[in-house]
Amino acid sequence: MGAEPNHAEQPLAAANLRAALVLLDRLIEGGLAALVVCPGSRSAPLAQAAALLEARGLRLLTALDERSAGFWALGYSRASGRLGGVVTTSGTAVANLLPAAVEADMGGVPLLLLSADRPARLKGCGANQTVNQEHFLKGAVRWLGEGDPDGLARMADQHLQQLAQRAIDAAAGTDGGPAGPVHLNLPFDEPLHSDAQQWQALQQQWSPLRPGPAPSAGTTAAIEPSGPTDLDPDRPGVVVAGPWRGRPQQWSAHQRALRQWLGRSGWPLLADGLSGLRGQADLQAIGGYDLVLAQPPRQLQTGQVLRLGPLPASRRLQDWLVACGGRQVLVSEGEPRRLDPLGTAAAQVPHGLAAWCGAQPQVLWQGQPSATSLALRQVWQQADQGVQQLLDQQLLAPAAANEPALARQLSRLLPAGLPLVLANSSPVRDWESFADPNGPARPVLGFRGASGIDGTLSLACGVAEALGQAVLLTGDLALLHDSNGWLWRPQLRGRLAVVLINNGGGGIFEQLPIRHPAGAGMDFERLFAMPQPVDGALLCAAHGVPHRHLEQPEALQASLEWLLQQPLAVLEISTDRSADAERRRRLRTMAAAQLGERWV
């Protein structure tokens, strides 16, 4: 770069832009791969710097809605394992980042949030668009980094680079904490906007000198192997795999370690729909545990459990884990914070399954599964096979447009390897209980950190951008809540197929005992279901998004073929939420009766 210029001799607008360039350049070098710029004047130096640095490999997008931008970056970071970020102007724009910051915090997803601000002298004196924005995200971020209160242009290059590096380390978790969101609040003094001559001079100075961003959001911190724990693979036990929260780069090692433990212990694998482990024939994952445990027989009890990651959503499985007691060890992927709301785990190992297996004594791997362990696995597999046969009988013949049946059909019809994003509320629960665990293997993503429905479409767009293609399975309220997500269409490089389940409101509440009989005085529809009179086809048309409505259930496969050929499109399927709630209850009752007869 040559000798550092004297900042005092530069016009302030050019100095602002140069400071933004130094900061962003270091962020890109440290792993920032994609950046969404939202509109604003105070953030102009950051926007201009991002445009100048785009040639270095930075994926640059723009968004009108800061909340949508935050969720897009979150989806991108989660799916790619590379760092995504957002630039906003000052004021309420920053507050719109909070929902995405909360989900990134709870889900342990790296995320970089950069907000422009007024200098300190304009704080607390009634200056326009000046608020205490540095406090807005504090409760959800790993670290709040702040520029010089008199303006970023006053900072030396070394200090700007240090600010950027600390943000990278905090987001990636290489500073000793869990990965997550980071907020950089960056004051800029006026004048803010560089003229054409200043722009061209800096453009020549900052022409590409290095390759683009690193392949991941920061380097992986050195991890001390965790000591062995006293799970005994020679005695019966169960592996419970919850939603996968590790980085994509860790996935292969995680699978190898799991196969090593299963091969040695012979334990059954109860795999959540978000674990990514269903559909792999050699794992023989059990997916029907929610129905199997409606009335759990004593033959399934065990004194040892290896739990992987957060708990699955199934309340029946959670109750069963409490009843089991015994020795339970929880292994998380780089998450040192407590993940045991049941209070049953004797130990939590934060460094991942591969490190945990690697720390076991070599003599442990020399044995073979015991006969009692294999017998327990066979009992679980037989129970699951009975449940899967029941679901096939009840949900696949004839074809039907109800929510449990859709989960079952989609788990078989969607192509192997095609990433699937599950919206919260009913879709993720139906996939856990009713999807076929022996269907084609695929990455399945859910954002269950805070389990909100906000940002659903934008998250899926970020996933599609990162992975090249994706399918989103969502309800009508979740999709409507993020209707600004359709604005990504002109910029989206990946394909996104949206399967919309329209049950006319919040179907999840139909599964709770809060609907009163007619005339009882409480308006369930108004207070809980909240149906919205929005025509999904017209909303799609307004954004130039192709839309089809499934008229005949038997046409689902042909409709999916159409959907998957589009860059961005919607297949809408109408269901009856009240009837589906009763159908779920009936299926669980039937499963319990069937298993009860088996174990008599």
Short mmCIF file of N, CA and C in Angstrom, two decimals, residues 388 391-392 394-415 420 430-431 434-437 439-440 442 473 499 501 550 552-560 571 573 575 583:
data_model
loop_
_atom_site.label_atom_id
_atom_site.label_comp_id
_atom_site.label_asym_id
_atom_site.label_seq_id
_atom_site.Cartn_x
_atom_site.Cartn_y
_atom_site.Cartn_z
N GLN A 388 -43.60 -46.64 11.15
CA GLN A 388 -43.46 -46.21 9.76
C GLN A 388 -44.47 -46.90 8.86
N LEU A 391 -47.77 -45.14 9.40
CA LEU A 391 -47.83 -43.84 8.73
C LEU A 391 -48.01 -44.00 7.22
N ASP A 392 -47.37 -45.00 6.64
CA ASP A 392 -47.57 -45.26 5.21
C ASP A 392 -49.03 -45.58 4.92
N GLN A 394 -51.71 -44.79 6.62
CA GLN A 394 -52.64 -43.72 6.93
C GLN A 394 -52.43 -42.46 6.10
N LEU A 395 -51.21 -42.26 5.59
CA LEU A 395 -50.89 -40.97 4.97
C LEU A 395 -50.60 -41.02 3.47
N LEU A 396 -50.36 -42.21 2.93
CA LEU A 396 -49.94 -42.27 1.53
C LEU A 396 -50.98 -42.85 0.59
N ALA A 397 -51.99 -43.51 1.09
CA ALA A 397 -52.98 -44.12 0.20
C ALA A 397 -54.39 -43.82 0.73
N PRO A 398 -55.18 -43.08 -0.02
CA PRO A 398 -54.81 -42.38 -1.25
C PRO A 398 -54.07 -41.08 -0.95
N ALA A 399 -53.55 -40.43 -1.99
CA ALA A 399 -52.87 -39.15 -1.82
C ALA A 399 -53.82 -38.14 -1.19
N ALA A 400 -53.28 -37.36 -0.25
CA ALA A 400 -54.12 -36.39 0.46
C ALA A 400 -53.35 -35.11 0.72
N ALA A 401 -54.08 -34.01 0.77
CA ALA A 401 -53.47 -32.70 1.04
C ALA A 401 -53.72 -32.33 2.49
N ASN A 402 -53.10 -33.07 3.40
CA ASN A 402 -53.10 -32.67 4.80
C ASN A 402 -51.65 -32.55 5.25
N GLU A 403 -51.42 -31.88 6.36
CA GLU A 403 -50.05 -31.51 6.73
C GLU A 403 -49.18 -32.71 7.10
N PRO A 404 -49.64 -33.68 7.90
CA PRO A 404 -48.80 -34.85 8.13
C PRO A 404 -48.48 -35.61 6.84
N ALA A 405 -49.47 -35.73 5.95
CA ALA A 405 -49.24 -36.44 4.69
C ALA A 405 -48.24 -35.70 3.81
N LEU A 406 -48.30 -34.38 3.81
CA LEU A 406 -47.36 -33.61 3.01
C LEU A 406 -45.92 -33.82 3.49
N ALA A 407 -45.72 -33.83 4.81
CA ALA A 407 -44.38 -34.09 5.33
C ALA A 407 -43.89 -35.45 4.84
N ARG A 408 -44.76 -36.44 4.89
CA ARG A 408 -44.37 -37.80 4.48
C ARG A 408 -44.06 -37.84 2.98
N GLN A 409 -44.94 -37.25 2.17
CA GLN A 409 -44.75 -37.30 0.72
C GLN A 409 -43.51 -36.52 0.29
N LEU A 410 -43.33 -35.33 0.86
CA LEU A 410 -42.18 -34.51 0.47
C LEU A 410 -40.87 -35.18 0.86
N SER A 411 -40.85 -35.88 1.98
CA SER A 411 -39.60 -36.54 2.40
C SER A 411 -39.18 -37.62 1.41
N ARG A 412 -40.13 -38.10 0.62
CA ARG A 412 -39.82 -39.11 -0.39
C ARG A 412 -39.64 -38.51 -1.78
N LEU A 413 -40.40 -37.47 -2.08
CA LEU A 413 -40.41 -36.95 -3.45
C LEU A 413 -39.30 -35.96 -3.74
N LEU A 414 -38.86 -35.20 -2.74
CA LEU A 414 -37.80 -34.22 -3.00
C LEU A 414 -36.49 -34.93 -3.31
N PRO A 415 -35.75 -34.45 -4.29
CA PRO A 415 -34.51 -35.14 -4.70
C PRO A 415 -33.49 -35.24 -3.58
N LEU A 420 -33.14 -28.48 2.38
CA LEU A 420 -34.50 -28.16 2.78
C LEU A 420 -34.45 -27.25 4.00
N ASP A 430 -43.93 -31.36 12.19
CA ASP A 430 -44.47 -32.42 11.34
C ASP A 430 -43.35 -33.21 10.66
N TRP A 431 -42.29 -32.51 10.29
CA TRP A 431 -41.16 -33.22 9.66
C TRP A 431 -40.51 -34.17 10.66
N PHE A 434 -43.49 -37.08 11.14
CA PHE A 434 -44.18 -37.79 10.07
C PHE A 434 -43.36 -37.98 8.79
N ALA A 435 -42.22 -37.28 8.66
CA ALA A 435 -41.38 -37.52 7.49
C ALA A 435 -40.79 -38.93 7.56
N ASP A 436 -40.52 -39.49 6.40
CA ASP A 436 -39.97 -40.84 6.33
C ASP A 436 -38.47 -40.79 6.62
N PRO A 437 -38.00 -41.38 7.73
CA PRO A 437 -36.56 -41.33 8.03
C PRO A 437 -35.71 -42.11 7.05
N GLY A 439 -36.29 -41.86 3.75
CA GLY A 439 -36.30 -41.14 2.49
C GLY A 439 -34.90 -40.69 2.10
N PRO A 440 -34.74 -40.08 0.91
CA PRO A 440 -33.42 -39.66 0.46
C PRO A 440 -32.75 -38.70 1.46
N ARG A 442 -30.62 -35.62 2.81
CA ARG A 442 -30.48 -34.24 2.36
C ARG A 442 -30.12 -33.36 3.54
N LEU A 473 -40.14 -25.07 3.21
CA LEU A 473 -41.47 -25.55 3.59
C LEU A 473 -41.97 -24.66 4.71
N VAL A 499 -42.61 -24.17 -0.82
CA VAL A 499 -43.84 -24.96 -0.65
C VAL A 499 -44.62 -24.30 0.49
N ILE A 501 -47.80 -24.01 2.83
CA ILE A 501 -48.97 -24.66 3.42
C ILE A 501 -49.89 -23.56 3.93
N LEU A 550 -51.92 -26.11 -5.74
CA LEU A 550 -52.15 -27.54 -5.94
C LEU A 550 -53.63 -27.83 -5.81
N GLN A 552 -55.18 -30.84 -7.06
CA GLN A 552 -55.41 -32.27 -6.86
C GLN A 552 -54.21 -32.87 -6.15
N PRO A 553 -54.38 -33.52 -5.00
CA PRO A 553 -53.25 -34.08 -4.24
C PRO A 553 -52.39 -35.03 -5.06
N GLU A 554 -53.01 -35.78 -5.98
CA GLU A 554 -52.23 -36.74 -6.77
C GLU A 554 -51.30 -36.04 -7.76
N ALA A 555 -51.46 -34.73 -7.95
CA ALA A 555 -50.60 -33.98 -8.87
C ALA A 555 -49.38 -33.39 -8.16
N LEU A 556 -49.13 -33.80 -6.92
CA LEU A 556 -48.04 -33.19 -6.15
C LEU A 556 -46.69 -33.40 -6.84
N GLN A 557 -46.41 -34.60 -7.29
CA GLN A 557 -45.10 -34.86 -7.89
C GLN A 557 -44.89 -34.00 -9.14
N ALA A 558 -45.88 -33.92 -10.01
CA ALA A 558 -45.76 -33.09 -11.21
C ALA A 558 -45.61 -31.62 -10.86
N SER A 559 -46.33 -31.18 -9.83
CA SER A 559 -46.22 -29.78 -9.41
C SER A 559 -44.85 -29.48 -8.84
N LEU A 560 -44.27 -30.43 -8.11
CA LEU A 560 -42.92 -30.24 -7.60
C LEU A 560 -41.90 -30.16 -8.73
N LEU A 571 -45.36 -23.01 -4.64
CA LEU A 571 -46.43 -24.00 -4.79
C LEU A 571 -47.27 -23.92 -3.52
N ILE A 573 -50.44 -24.99 -1.12
CA ILE A 573 -51.27 -26.15 -0.83
C ILE A 573 -52.20 -25.78 0.32
N THR A 575 -54.80 -26.51 3.31
CA THR A 575 -55.11 -27.58 4.26
C THR A 575 -56.11 -27.08 5.29
N ARG A 583 -56.15 -35.12 13.21
CA ARG A 583 -55.46 -36.23 12.54
C ARG A 583 -54.16 -36.57 13.26
#
